[in-house]
XYZ file of C-alpha atoms in Angstrom:
727
model
C 0.000 0.000 0.000
C 1.344 3.525 -0.802
C 0.278 7.180 0.043
C 0.694 10.311 -2.107
C 0.116 13.942 -0.809
C -0.741 16.865 -3.115
C -0.208 20.656 -2.514
C -3.481 20.942 -0.733
C -2.441 18.272 1.736
C -4.835 15.683 0.351
C -3.818 12.022 0.155
C -4.189 9.243 -2.438
C -3.941 5.677 -1.147
C -3.048 2.809 -3.579
C -3.170 -0.954 -2.771
C -2.402 -3.920 -5.158
C -2.640 -7.754 -5.010
C -0.979 -10.385 -7.236
C -2.924 -13.638 -8.048
C -2.009 -16.946 -9.698
C -5.474 -18.237 -10.771
C -6.363 -21.843 -11.329
C -9.373 -23.573 -12.850
C -11.203 -23.213 -9.570
C -10.657 -19.425 -9.628
C -12.868 -19.083 -12.688
C -15.702 -16.827 -11.601
C -14.164 -15.880 -8.216
C -15.038 -12.333 -6.946
C -12.364 -10.059 -5.391
C -13.353 -6.828 -3.456
C -11.279 -3.716 -2.470
C -12.636 -1.801 0.589
C -11.629 1.778 1.625
C -12.135 2.969 5.235
C -11.813 6.589 6.464
C -12.826 8.457 9.655
C -14.890 10.851 7.621
C -16.910 8.077 6.077
C -20.089 6.916 7.659
C -19.710 3.552 5.830
C -16.962 1.838 3.925
C -16.346 2.306 0.207
C -16.111 -0.987 -1.741
C -15.342 -2.073 -5.412
C -15.561 -5.748 -6.643
C -14.269 -7.635 -9.722
C -15.012 -11.207 -11.043
C -12.143 -13.231 -12.568
C -12.749 -15.078 -15.852
C -10.204 -17.892 -16.224
C -9.876 -19.364 -19.796
C -9.197 -23.130 -19.878
C -9.656 -26.206 -22.103
C -12.616 -28.581 -21.703
C -12.382 -32.002 -20.136
C -12.129 -35.289 -22.100
C -15.525 -36.213 -23.662
C -17.388 -39.219 -22.337
C -19.738 -41.405 -24.519
C -22.901 -42.848 -23.067
C -25.613 -45.059 -24.651
C -23.463 -47.850 -26.079
C -20.753 -50.051 -24.623
C -18.282 -51.288 -27.136
C -18.785 -54.997 -27.774
C -22.559 -54.828 -27.420
C -24.608 -55.939 -30.501
C -27.373 -53.896 -32.070
C -29.653 -54.923 -34.898
C -30.117 -53.048 -38.150
C -33.283 -51.049 -37.977
C -32.897 -50.304 -34.249
C -32.808 -46.711 -33.031
C -29.591 -45.915 -31.154
C -28.940 -42.778 -29.076
C -25.323 -41.809 -28.318
C -24.640 -38.997 -25.852
C -21.317 -37.165 -25.805
C -20.654 -35.228 -22.553
C -17.722 -32.980 -21.692
C -17.236 -30.948 -18.493
C -15.454 -27.664 -17.981
C -13.930 -25.420 -20.548
C -14.008 -21.644 -20.798
C -15.295 -20.687 -23.233
C -17.624 -23.734 -23.639
C -16.320 -26.073 -26.401
C -17.860 -26.952 -29.751
C -19.082 -30.565 -29.497
C -19.656 -32.593 -32.740
C -20.215 -36.212 -33.766
C -18.411 -37.797 -36.724
C -18.884 -41.167 -38.414
C -15.527 -41.970 -39.807
C -14.361 -38.618 -41.063
C -17.834 -37.335 -41.902
C -19.588 -34.948 -39.527
C -23.079 -36.242 -38.717
C -24.276 -34.018 -35.817
C -23.174 -30.545 -34.613
C -26.046 -29.721 -32.274
C -25.037 -29.466 -28.592
C -26.273 -27.817 -25.382
C -24.427 -26.094 -22.530
C -25.661 -26.302 -18.968
C -23.340 -24.743 -16.400
C -19.946 -26.290 -16.860
C -21.381 -29.294 -18.815
C -21.650 -29.446 -22.663
C -23.756 -32.270 -24.206
C -24.388 -33.497 -27.872
C -27.021 -36.233 -28.211
C -27.029 -38.082 -31.619
C -29.988 -40.384 -32.386
C -30.069 -42.494 -35.588
C -31.476 -45.700 -37.128
C -28.832 -48.390 -37.323
C -28.256 -50.069 -40.707
C -25.812 -52.588 -42.134
C -23.276 -49.910 -42.978
C -22.885 -49.184 -39.248
C -21.301 -52.596 -38.567
C -17.705 -51.918 -37.425
C -18.430 -48.273 -37.911
C -16.618 -45.836 -35.590
C -18.573 -42.900 -34.120
C -16.239 -40.155 -32.784
C -17.119 -37.227 -30.490
C -14.813 -34.180 -30.745
C -14.620 -31.162 -28.374
C -12.737 -28.049 -29.459
C -12.364 -24.397 -28.382
C -9.911 -21.518 -28.605
C -8.018 -23.121 -25.769
C -7.326 -26.371 -27.726
C -4.873 -26.773 -30.546
C -6.348 -30.187 -31.481
C -9.867 -31.479 -30.827
C -10.240 -33.569 -27.671
C -11.999 -36.769 -28.776
C -13.578 -40.011 -27.666
C -14.891 -42.814 -29.970
C -16.885 -46.019 -30.009
C -17.017 -48.927 -32.542
C -20.400 -50.538 -33.227
C -21.227 -54.197 -33.780
C -24.402 -54.619 -35.923
C -26.364 -57.708 -36.900
C -28.143 -57.304 -40.301
C -29.753 -59.515 -42.940
C -28.683 -59.584 -46.594
C -30.133 -56.650 -48.508
C -30.910 -58.832 -51.501
C -30.842 -62.402 -52.762
C -29.916 -63.336 -56.314
C -31.424 -66.435 -57.884
C -29.937 -67.369 -61.240
C -30.817 -70.192 -63.570
C -32.146 -70.921 -67.078
C -35.511 -69.499 -68.100
C -36.344 -72.467 -70.301
C -35.432 -76.091 -70.454
C -36.780 -79.134 -72.202
C -38.212 -82.100 -70.372
C -35.402 -84.515 -69.415
C -32.836 -81.720 -69.076
C -30.846 -81.324 -65.839
C -30.741 -77.753 -64.654
C -28.816 -76.011 -61.859
C -29.999 -72.911 -60.047
C -27.740 -70.758 -57.888
C -28.940 -68.672 -54.945
C -26.491 -66.133 -53.468
C -26.964 -63.613 -50.704
C -25.496 -60.191 -50.370
C -23.389 -59.413 -47.232
C -25.014 -60.224 -43.870
C -23.904 -60.494 -40.235
C -23.953 -63.187 -38.974
C -23.949 -65.621 -42.003
C -27.378 -66.361 -43.570
C -28.948 -69.815 -43.930
C -30.472 -70.653 -47.371
C -33.520 -72.867 -47.899
C -35.242 -73.852 -51.166
C -38.957 -74.114 -52.077
C -39.869 -75.735 -55.422
C -43.449 -75.508 -56.729
C -44.575 -74.630 -53.169
C -42.765 -77.526 -51.460
C -39.716 -77.086 -49.225
C -36.750 -79.261 -50.149
C -33.215 -79.709 -48.885
C -30.893 -76.770 -48.610
C -28.743 -77.809 -51.518
C -25.018 -77.307 -51.558
C -24.205 -74.141 -49.555
C -20.900 -72.285 -49.126
C -20.341 -69.362 -46.704
C -17.516 -66.872 -47.349
C -16.135 -64.176 -45.033
C -15.945 -60.754 -46.600
C -15.325 -57.267 -45.239
C -17.901 -56.426 -42.552
C -19.900 -59.620 -43.055
C -20.598 -62.942 -44.755
C -21.824 -64.151 -48.171
C -23.688 -67.457 -48.578
C -24.080 -69.317 -51.917
C -26.320 -72.384 -52.483
C -26.685 -74.516 -55.655
C -29.761 -76.654 -56.467
C -29.645 -79.219 -59.281
C -32.743 -81.073 -60.548
C -33.776 -83.146 -63.560
C -37.014 -82.205 -65.375
C -39.552 -84.985 -65.833
C -42.841 -85.382 -67.716
C -44.698 -84.782 -64.450
C -43.328 -81.267 -64.171
C -45.750 -78.440 -64.990
C -45.235 -76.120 -67.976
C -43.895 -73.479 -65.617
C -41.825 -74.581 -62.632
C -41.411 -72.091 -59.739
C -38.305 -71.955 -57.549
C -37.972 -69.826 -54.387
C -34.729 -69.204 -52.452
C -35.044 -67.960 -48.792
C -32.157 -66.415 -46.847
C -32.711 -66.464 -43.034
C -30.692 -64.646 -40.355
C -32.015 -65.800 -36.923
C -30.596 -62.964 -34.814
C -32.321 -60.480 -37.115
C -35.560 -62.462 -37.451
C -36.048 -61.462 -41.081
C -36.282 -63.554 -44.271
C -35.122 -62.353 -47.670
C -36.221 -64.338 -50.715
C -36.220 -64.416 -54.498
C -38.299 -66.485 -56.954
C -37.467 -67.824 -60.403
C -39.747 -69.360 -63.016
C -38.525 -72.022 -65.367
C -40.553 -72.759 -68.472
C -40.559 -76.442 -69.344
C -40.684 -76.424 -73.144
C -42.047 -78.863 -75.739
C -42.789 -78.332 -79.464
C -46.232 -77.452 -80.879
C -48.180 -79.497 -83.407
C -47.541 -78.680 -87.102
C -49.432 -75.517 -88.165
C -52.467 -75.397 -90.473
C -53.389 -72.589 -92.909
C -57.108 -71.798 -93.105
C -59.062 -69.418 -95.350
C -57.909 -70.549 -98.802
C -58.690 -73.621 -100.856
C -55.655 -74.313 -102.953
C -56.331 -73.950 -106.668
C -59.217 -71.483 -106.311
C -58.410 -68.249 -108.201
C -58.046 -64.884 -106.512
C -58.656 -61.551 -108.239
C -56.098 -58.787 -108.443
C -56.845 -56.009 -105.998
C -58.983 -58.016 -103.583
C -58.049 -58.428 -99.935
C -57.387 -62.038 -98.951
C -56.978 -63.277 -95.378
C -54.977 -66.381 -94.493
C -55.144 -67.744 -90.936
C -52.348 -69.902 -89.530
C -53.180 -72.031 -86.436
C -50.707 -74.065 -84.358
C -52.000 -76.097 -81.355
C -50.090 -77.018 -78.216
C -46.463 -76.239 -77.439
C -44.744 -74.587 -74.509
C -43.952 -71.836 -74.753
C -46.724 -71.071 -77.260
C -45.349 -71.157 -80.769
C -44.228 -68.027 -82.556
C -45.750 -67.861 -86.037
C -44.024 -66.196 -88.973
C -45.298 -65.709 -92.499
C -43.102 -66.061 -95.563
C -43.751 -65.100 -99.169
C -41.506 -67.448 -101.036
C -38.259 -67.371 -99.078
C -38.707 -63.866 -97.643
C -40.404 -63.090 -94.393
C -43.506 -60.959 -94.801
C -43.087 -57.499 -93.334
C -45.857 -55.056 -92.580
C -46.791 -52.884 -95.530
C -49.704 -50.412 -95.244
C -51.374 -51.374 -98.544
C -49.755 -54.665 -99.531
C -49.295 -56.987 -96.538
C -50.723 -56.867 -93.037
C -49.371 -59.567 -90.733
C -50.950 -59.675 -87.282
C -48.925 -60.745 -84.232
C -49.272 -64.229 -82.853
C -52.204 -64.412 -80.448
C -53.365 -67.200 -78.157
C -56.534 -68.979 -79.203
C -57.669 -71.714 -76.834
C -55.036 -74.421 -76.672
C -52.868 -72.879 -79.383
C -51.896 -69.724 -81.223
C -52.962 -68.118 -84.487
C -51.786 -65.393 -86.828
C -53.569 -63.717 -89.733
C -51.980 -62.549 -92.957
C -53.988 -60.101 -95.040
C -52.718 -59.406 -98.542
C -53.886 -57.189 -101.352
C -53.610 -59.582 -104.259
C -51.137 -58.623 -106.999
C -50.167 -60.358 -110.253
C -46.859 -61.345 -108.683
C -48.807 -63.535 -106.217
C -49.752 -65.955 -109.009
C -47.963 -69.240 -108.309
C -46.432 -67.753 -105.158
C -46.050 -69.988 -102.097
C -47.161 -68.426 -98.815
C -45.644 -70.270 -95.882
C -46.403 -70.213 -92.147
C -43.640 -71.321 -89.786
C -44.332 -72.361 -86.176
C -41.350 -72.269 -83.868
C -40.530 -72.252 -80.164
C -37.488 -73.004 -78.072
C -38.288 -76.717 -78.082
C -38.238 -77.094 -81.877
C -34.970 -77.867 -83.550
C -36.445 -77.043 -86.996
C -39.478 -74.832 -87.705
C -42.773 -76.609 -88.368
C -44.207 -75.480 -91.707
C -47.529 -75.195 -93.563
C -47.874 -73.585 -97.003
C -50.328 -72.770 -99.788
C -49.702 -72.025 -103.460
C -51.843 -69.153 -104.707
C -53.573 -68.866 -108.090
C -54.325 -65.302 -109.204
C -56.465 -64.134 -112.124
C -55.170 -60.809 -113.410
C -55.449 -58.872 -116.646
C -52.460 -57.670 -118.634
C -51.145 -54.423 -117.199
C -50.294 -53.022 -120.633
C -49.891 -53.725 -124.311
C -47.029 -52.529 -126.489
C -47.132 -51.930 -130.226
C -44.117 -52.041 -132.537
C -44.043 -50.854 -136.149
C -41.613 -52.230 -138.745
C -40.260 -50.501 -140.690
C -40.562 -47.547 -138.350
C -40.471 -44.973 -141.191
C -42.317 -46.587 -144.127
C -42.943 -45.148 -147.574
C -46.095 -45.489 -149.619
C -46.038 -48.985 -151.129
C -43.961 -50.566 -148.336
C -45.194 -53.623 -146.444
C -45.638 -52.726 -142.776
C -45.879 -55.098 -139.826
C -47.600 -54.028 -136.612
C -47.004 -56.300 -133.628
C -49.008 -55.933 -130.415
C -47.777 -57.781 -127.326
C -49.704 -57.952 -124.075
C -47.976 -58.181 -120.743
C -48.420 -61.213 -118.527
C -52.015 -62.248 -117.720
C -53.928 -65.153 -116.271
C -55.931 -66.560 -117.946
C -54.854 -65.963 -121.540
C -55.709 -62.520 -122.976
C -57.207 -62.179 -126.462
C -56.161 -59.308 -128.720
C -58.343 -57.246 -131.070
C -57.363 -54.458 -133.476
C -59.047 -51.263 -134.596
C -57.986 -48.875 -137.308
C -59.419 -45.390 -136.938
C -62.222 -46.867 -134.832
C -63.092 -49.738 -137.211
C -62.338 -53.356 -136.401
C -59.520 -55.127 -138.264
C -59.903 -58.891 -138.455
C -56.942 -60.146 -140.515
C -54.289 -60.662 -137.846
C -52.253 -63.600 -136.539
C -52.116 -64.400 -132.801
C -49.629 -66.417 -130.737
C -48.872 -66.997 -127.028
C -45.632 -66.652 -125.092
C -44.493 -67.584 -121.595
C -44.429 -64.540 -119.307
C -43.635 -63.463 -115.765
C -45.576 -64.594 -112.699
C -46.036 -68.003 -114.319
C -48.645 -66.598 -116.738
C -49.008 -66.047 -120.490
C -48.378 -63.172 -122.874
C -50.267 -62.811 -126.168
C -48.768 -61.446 -129.389
C -50.759 -60.400 -132.451
C -49.258 -59.428 -135.837
C -50.932 -57.274 -138.511
C -49.263 -57.020 -141.957
C -50.371 -54.812 -144.880
C -49.060 -52.568 -147.671
C -49.345 -48.876 -146.877
C -50.460 -46.018 -149.094
C -50.625 -42.308 -148.520
C -54.167 -42.854 -147.214
C -52.648 -44.771 -144.274
C -50.668 -41.752 -143.091
C -51.791 -40.665 -139.620
C -53.924 -43.783 -139.262
C -54.462 -44.666 -135.618
C -54.199 -48.364 -134.815
C -55.572 -49.466 -131.471
C -54.646 -52.769 -129.867
C -56.900 -54.097 -127.094
C -56.090 -57.057 -124.834
C -58.785 -58.630 -122.652
C -58.715 -61.662 -120.389
C -62.161 -63.138 -119.678
C -64.241 -60.690 -117.647
C -61.207 -58.830 -116.324
C -60.593 -55.202 -117.290
C -59.166 -54.647 -120.759
C -56.057 -52.619 -121.585
C -55.459 -50.711 -124.794
C -52.677 -48.928 -126.566
C -52.589 -47.099 -129.838
C -50.025 -45.960 -132.329
C -50.227 -43.464 -135.151
C -48.266 -44.540 -138.191
C -46.681 -42.054 -140.526
C -46.264 -42.961 -144.202
C -43.834 -40.997 -146.313
C -45.505 -39.726 -149.501
C -45.415 -36.766 -151.837
C -47.886 -33.926 -151.315
C -51.500 -34.771 -152.088
C -54.354 -32.332 -152.509
C -57.699 -33.760 -151.326
C -59.410 -31.632 -153.987
C -56.926 -30.928 -156.781
C -59.529 -29.090 -158.885
C -61.545 -26.444 -157.113
C -63.843 -23.617 -158.116
C -63.909 -20.810 -155.599
C -66.292 -17.855 -155.691
C -65.157 -14.438 -154.463
C -66.975 -11.128 -154.537
C -65.611 -8.150 -156.375
C -64.231 -5.452 -154.097
C -63.582 -7.747 -151.120
C -60.323 -9.191 -149.812
C -60.080 -12.871 -150.692
C -58.102 -15.590 -148.937
C -57.853 -18.931 -150.705
C -56.549 -21.658 -148.397
C -56.220 -25.128 -149.850
C -55.531 -28.324 -147.944
C -52.535 -30.460 -148.717
C -51.326 -33.632 -147.050
C -47.692 -34.644 -147.109
C -45.138 -36.489 -145.025
C -42.611 -35.185 -144.459
C -44.240 -31.746 -144.484
C -44.209 -29.662 -147.644
C -40.873 -27.922 -147.957
C -41.792 -25.538 -150.802
C -44.966 -23.995 -152.268
C -45.417 -21.908 -155.420
C -48.475 -20.210 -156.998
C -48.911 -19.245 -160.632
C -51.633 -17.690 -162.783
C -51.449 -18.062 -166.516
C -47.832 -19.299 -166.055
C -46.913 -16.130 -164.157
C -45.407 -16.651 -160.689
C -47.239 -15.041 -157.788
C -44.663 -13.691 -155.359
C -44.651 -15.000 -151.779
C -45.438 -12.647 -148.937
C -41.894 -12.970 -147.619
C -40.548 -11.472 -150.830
C -42.867 -8.470 -150.828
C -40.857 -5.311 -150.275
C -43.813 -2.966 -150.584
C -47.593 -2.997 -150.712
C -47.922 -2.489 -154.454
C -48.978 -6.068 -155.122
C -52.573 -6.999 -154.542
C -52.029 -10.703 -155.196
C -49.628 -12.588 -152.906
C -49.057 -16.110 -151.634
C -47.920 -17.717 -148.413
C -47.521 -21.484 -148.407
C -50.872 -23.068 -149.328
C -52.659 -19.709 -148.997
C -53.405 -17.152 -151.728
C -54.194 -13.532 -150.753
C -55.988 -11.105 -153.100
C -56.609 -7.580 -151.911
C -59.650 -5.662 -153.275
C -60.681 -8.287 -155.830
C -61.384 -7.072 -159.341
C -62.929 -8.973 -162.211
C -59.671 -9.521 -164.001
C -58.457 -11.500 -160.956
C -60.723 -14.311 -162.031
C -59.122 -17.215 -163.828
C -57.019 -20.315 -163.275
C -54.453 -20.504 -160.486
C -52.039 -23.397 -159.936
C -50.508 -24.261 -156.543
C -47.473 -26.552 -156.593
C -46.287 -28.323 -153.401
C -42.993 -30.204 -153.048
C -41.341 -32.358 -150.360
C -38.638 -35.037 -150.250
C -40.972 -37.558 -151.861
C -42.089 -35.541 -154.894
C -44.269 -32.742 -156.319
C -48.031 -32.284 -156.801
C -50.270 -29.547 -158.296
C -53.701 -28.221 -157.487
C -55.779 -26.084 -159.859
C -58.028 -23.351 -158.526
C -60.664 -21.708 -160.723
C -61.316 -18.282 -159.178
C -64.782 -17.028 -160.062
C -65.153 -13.303 -159.344
C -68.761 -12.479 -158.606
C -70.070 -8.926 -159.022
C -73.422 -7.117 -158.815
C -75.881 -7.062 -161.701
C -75.942 -3.824 -163.736
C -78.250 -2.777 -166.592
C -76.066 -2.156 -169.616
C -78.779 -1.575 -172.224
C -82.484 -0.713 -172.153
C -85.140 0.499 -174.634
C -85.473 4.063 -173.475
C -88.711 5.004 -175.290
C -91.459 3.248 -177.156
C -94.257 5.186 -178.964
C -97.273 3.173 -180.113
C -100.817 3.828 -180.963
C -103.516 2.846 -178.552
C -104.450 -0.811 -179.118
C -101.019 -1.807 -180.456
C -98.350 -3.937 -178.733
C -95.286 -2.319 -177.104
C -91.888 -4.081 -177.029
C -89.065 -3.379 -174.498
C -85.574 -4.930 -174.050
C -83.314 -4.826 -170.951
C -79.794 -6.337 -171.039
C -77.586 -6.791 -167.915
C -74.083 -7.738 -166.917
C -73.818 -9.920 -163.786
C -72.037 -12.842 -162.100
C -73.703 -14.981 -161.149
C -76.674 -14.899 -163.461
C -79.561 -16.339 -161.531
C -83.223 -16.926 -162.332
C -85.634 -14.046 -161.799
C -82.862 -11.544 -161.347
C -84.517 -9.119 -163.907
C -87.779 -7.559 -162.853
C -89.984 -5.087 -164.714
C -92.234 -2.704 -162.856
C -94.069 0.543 -163.293
C -92.696 3.732 -161.841
C -94.857 3.350 -158.784
C -93.438 -0.107 -158.077
C -96.234 -2.342 -159.427
C -94.596 -5.498 -160.755
C -95.547 -6.515 -164.291
C -96.081 -10.274 -164.253
C -98.782 -10.860 -166.859
C -98.580 -14.161 -168.670
C -96.278 -14.258 -171.666
C -95.257 -10.639 -171.142
C -91.605 -11.356 -170.145
C -88.935 -13.618 -171.625
C -85.513 -13.771 -169.973
C -82.394 -15.600 -171.172
C -78.654 -15.131 -170.539
C -78.980 -11.709 -168.939
C -81.397 -10.382 -171.553
C -85.073 -9.714 -170.837
C -87.778 -8.970 -173.454
C -91.013 -7.356 -172.272
C -94.151 -7.247 -174.420
C -97.177 -5.162 -173.428
C -100.194 -6.261 -175.406
C -103.043 -3.970 -176.619
C -101.830 -0.901 -174.826
C -104.180 1.813 -173.779
C -103.628 5.359 -172.799
C -103.538 4.196 -169.156
C -100.357 2.220 -169.974
C -98.483 5.330 -170.857
C -95.737 6.214 -168.413
C -92.347 5.130 -167.099
C -91.277 1.490 -166.785
C -88.350 0.319 -164.587
C -85.989 -2.602 -165.271
C -84.445 -3.764 -161.992
C -81.436 -6.140 -161.987
C -80.343 -7.916 -158.752
C -78.368 -11.143 -158.300
C -78.004 -11.035 -154.514
C -74.710 -9.106 -154.526
C -74.557 -5.438 -153.716
C -77.609 -3.285 -154.381
C -80.218 -3.595 -157.179
C -79.526 -1.577 -160.381
C -82.534 0.193 -161.944
C -82.930 1.810 -165.375
C -86.131 3.400 -166.806
C -88.003 3.244 -170.155
C -90.869 5.457 -171.337
C -94.032 4.222 -173.037
C -96.030 6.737 -175.034
C -99.480 5.613 -176.218
C -100.902 7.815 -178.959
C -104.670 8.704 -178.672
C -107.106 11.716 -179.314
C -106.916 14.463 -176.759
C -109.920 15.043 -174.506
C -110.808 17.933 -172.333
C -110.836 17.081 -168.692
C -114.065 18.730 -167.922
C -114.119 18.104 -164.227
C -110.964 20.182 -163.986
C -112.432 23.151 -165.996
C -114.547 25.911 -164.404
C -117.619 26.449 -166.573
C -118.549 29.711 -164.859
C -116.314 32.510 -163.663
C -117.449 35.771 -162.022
C -115.325 38.904 -161.993
C -115.581 42.679 -161.962
C -115.213 45.051 -164.885
C -111.787 46.381 -165.750
C -110.064 43.535 -163.853
C -107.860 40.784 -165.221
C -109.152 37.234 -165.332
C -107.645 33.880 -166.377
C -109.574 31.101 -168.061
C -108.078 27.577 -167.971
C -108.601 24.664 -170.312
C -107.072 21.259 -169.350
C -106.779 18.470 -171.892
C -105.409 14.955 -171.738
C -103.661 13.221 -174.566
C -100.388 11.866 -175.936
C -97.930 14.088 -177.721
C -98.246 17.825 -178.207
C -101.817 19.195 -177.812
C -102.931 22.412 -179.583
C -105.654 24.545 -178.002
C -108.092 26.925 -179.868
C -110.007 29.539 -177.855
C -113.216 31.239 -179.299
C -115.763 33.670 -177.971
C -119.257 33.690 -179.377
C -118.041 31.471 -182.241
C -115.225 33.887 -183.013
C -111.701 32.346 -182.751
C -109.311 34.253 -180.599
C -105.977 34.407 -182.340
C -102.794 34.630 -180.300
C -100.930 37.871 -181.030
C -103.757 39.514 -182.962
C -105.034 41.576 -180.143
C -102.066 41.740 -177.837
C -103.344 44.466 -175.678
C -106.446 42.538 -174.778
C -105.677 38.775 -174.746
C -102.734 36.508 -173.849
C -102.718 32.714 -174.538
C -100.178 30.309 -173.003
C -99.994 26.487 -173.080
C -97.821 24.132 -170.990
C -97.476 20.405 -170.298
C -98.330 19.683 -166.669
C -97.921 15.868 -166.566
C -96.851 13.142 -168.939
C -100.327 13.072 -170.456
C -101.895 16.441 -169.504
C -101.618 19.951 -170.988
C -103.017 23.227 -169.704
C -103.901 26.317 -171.792
C -104.514 29.654 -170.041
C -106.457 32.530 -171.681
C -105.843 35.824 -169.896
C -108.309 38.717 -170.451
C -106.282 41.689 -169.418
C -109.216 44.147 -168.890
C -112.703 42.805 -168.634
C -115.359 44.706 -170.551
C -119.089 44.603 -170.500
C -119.176 42.750 -173.730
C -116.859 40.011 -172.393
C -119.620 38.543 -170.312
C -121.206 35.599 -172.014
């Protein structure tokens, strides 16, 4: 203890203590107490000492090494450590793997309780409890090693799946690791038998047991023999087992094919079902279909083979086929097989198919004949069953003279060949020959060929008359047949060559040609005449003659313009025309008003000339006649003729005023109308005195004029009426 005095005579007292703490000092409380006369009570200050130290060695509770636990049991291991400041971390490890890190601290005791279900892997397993803190350089540990009894996790039973009656078979049953060793027992078809030959082998952490069972199959054995292998581990009180089924095999009976009577014909395109049945056999037979030597595979439109299915005491399989020509004579085979058969058991049918030929082919020899050559056409049908018969047609008409023969063909059937021989002419060019092959009531097949015959050009109509109308554009197109095609055409008229269109450099020519076509622009009459078209190819030259007839409207070229006859006589008229064509009744006579003259024996017409006779004419016949010419082309042509009938003039009294009233000193006109043929002279008189024109000019004026073809009018003008003029 020490004392210090300051300048005010006050004192500071200091006291110290030195400690050497141990584990037991952890948490100890030390107090310093000051006493002074001036104090009513002591002054005190306390301090607690915290002593850091390592924990104690862990202790394991819940299992004593050497004890036995059984797999599946629940085991609780408690790890307890005392002391330690700060409290330690307490963890469980299995081997080197941490399995539990949950612990509790109560006072100076730290505890970690680990609970788990024991399994086979825990046998000889070491569980280790480790305590560690900042006061330990290495964990402080304690451990325990477990002993576990456990059954085998699995049993394997191996042996053949199939065996024939009389065979000796061995089955092997082996366990996985167990502790202690397992005991194996056998059960066959529900009956327990001896344990067989067993061998137990020590392995790491346990034992493996193997047992072999050998038996000989007899006729009394069922089709399926059942074996069971049991592995027992008494301390564990649990059985592990495995079963195995052995099929005792024997062959089936030979198969039978149903659904087809051999030799009966099938039709192409129909669906046919064959059914193969095989009775007995273990395992049930597997059925396979073969077409010839090839197994039938599924095809959506050709073959449908169903899987083998059980039917009563056997199996069956259907084969559905769409019949084709290639099935004719084909052998369809059904094979029955199982593991007991050394060779497949077989049934088969041979199929007969009726089918028509699929096509016919026609050959022509020589292939490029000329007119006059002998040509052979051969038509061959493809394979058919039954035999196909061949018929020929030429341009739709039957041909009967042909020779027929038969040939062997594919699918075991027959092909038919027919030969037609004839000499060809140009008329045979482009002839269509049709060959038809038909087998009984099956569909027929046909083929046709068009033969070409080399020949020089031929005109179907080598002499033609063609009508064209004047003033129109004419196109003359003639037909010509040739093979090979015409290589050169030429047109002539009166030995003069008509230029082709291709050579025309301008439009000055009205007449041109192009191949078999003649063009005439704005036809005139002189274009009529004889034209010759010449055509040439490799085989020769031919000509065609065209007579071009230019038609034009009828025109009147001559007519009797006037005929003057006396009343009661006959009048004769003539009308001549030019026309092409000249047709009957193309000349017609009529009056000016349009009334047709058709009296008997009045008209005679011949070669464009018409004679008209009017008998016993009267003054009513006077007037204008019309000659109309029309031949159907263009418009009618009309010319006129005048007929004058001579007769005495007569005054038309109903047109003359007998009385006229007027005033004195006025002018008045008096009219006299007369009818007659030719010029009519009028004489006026007053009170039996003739009034002479020009004698008394100042008083009278007389004028006469023709008003119609047959009427005249005379006008007397009195310039100044007097008293004496009345009367």
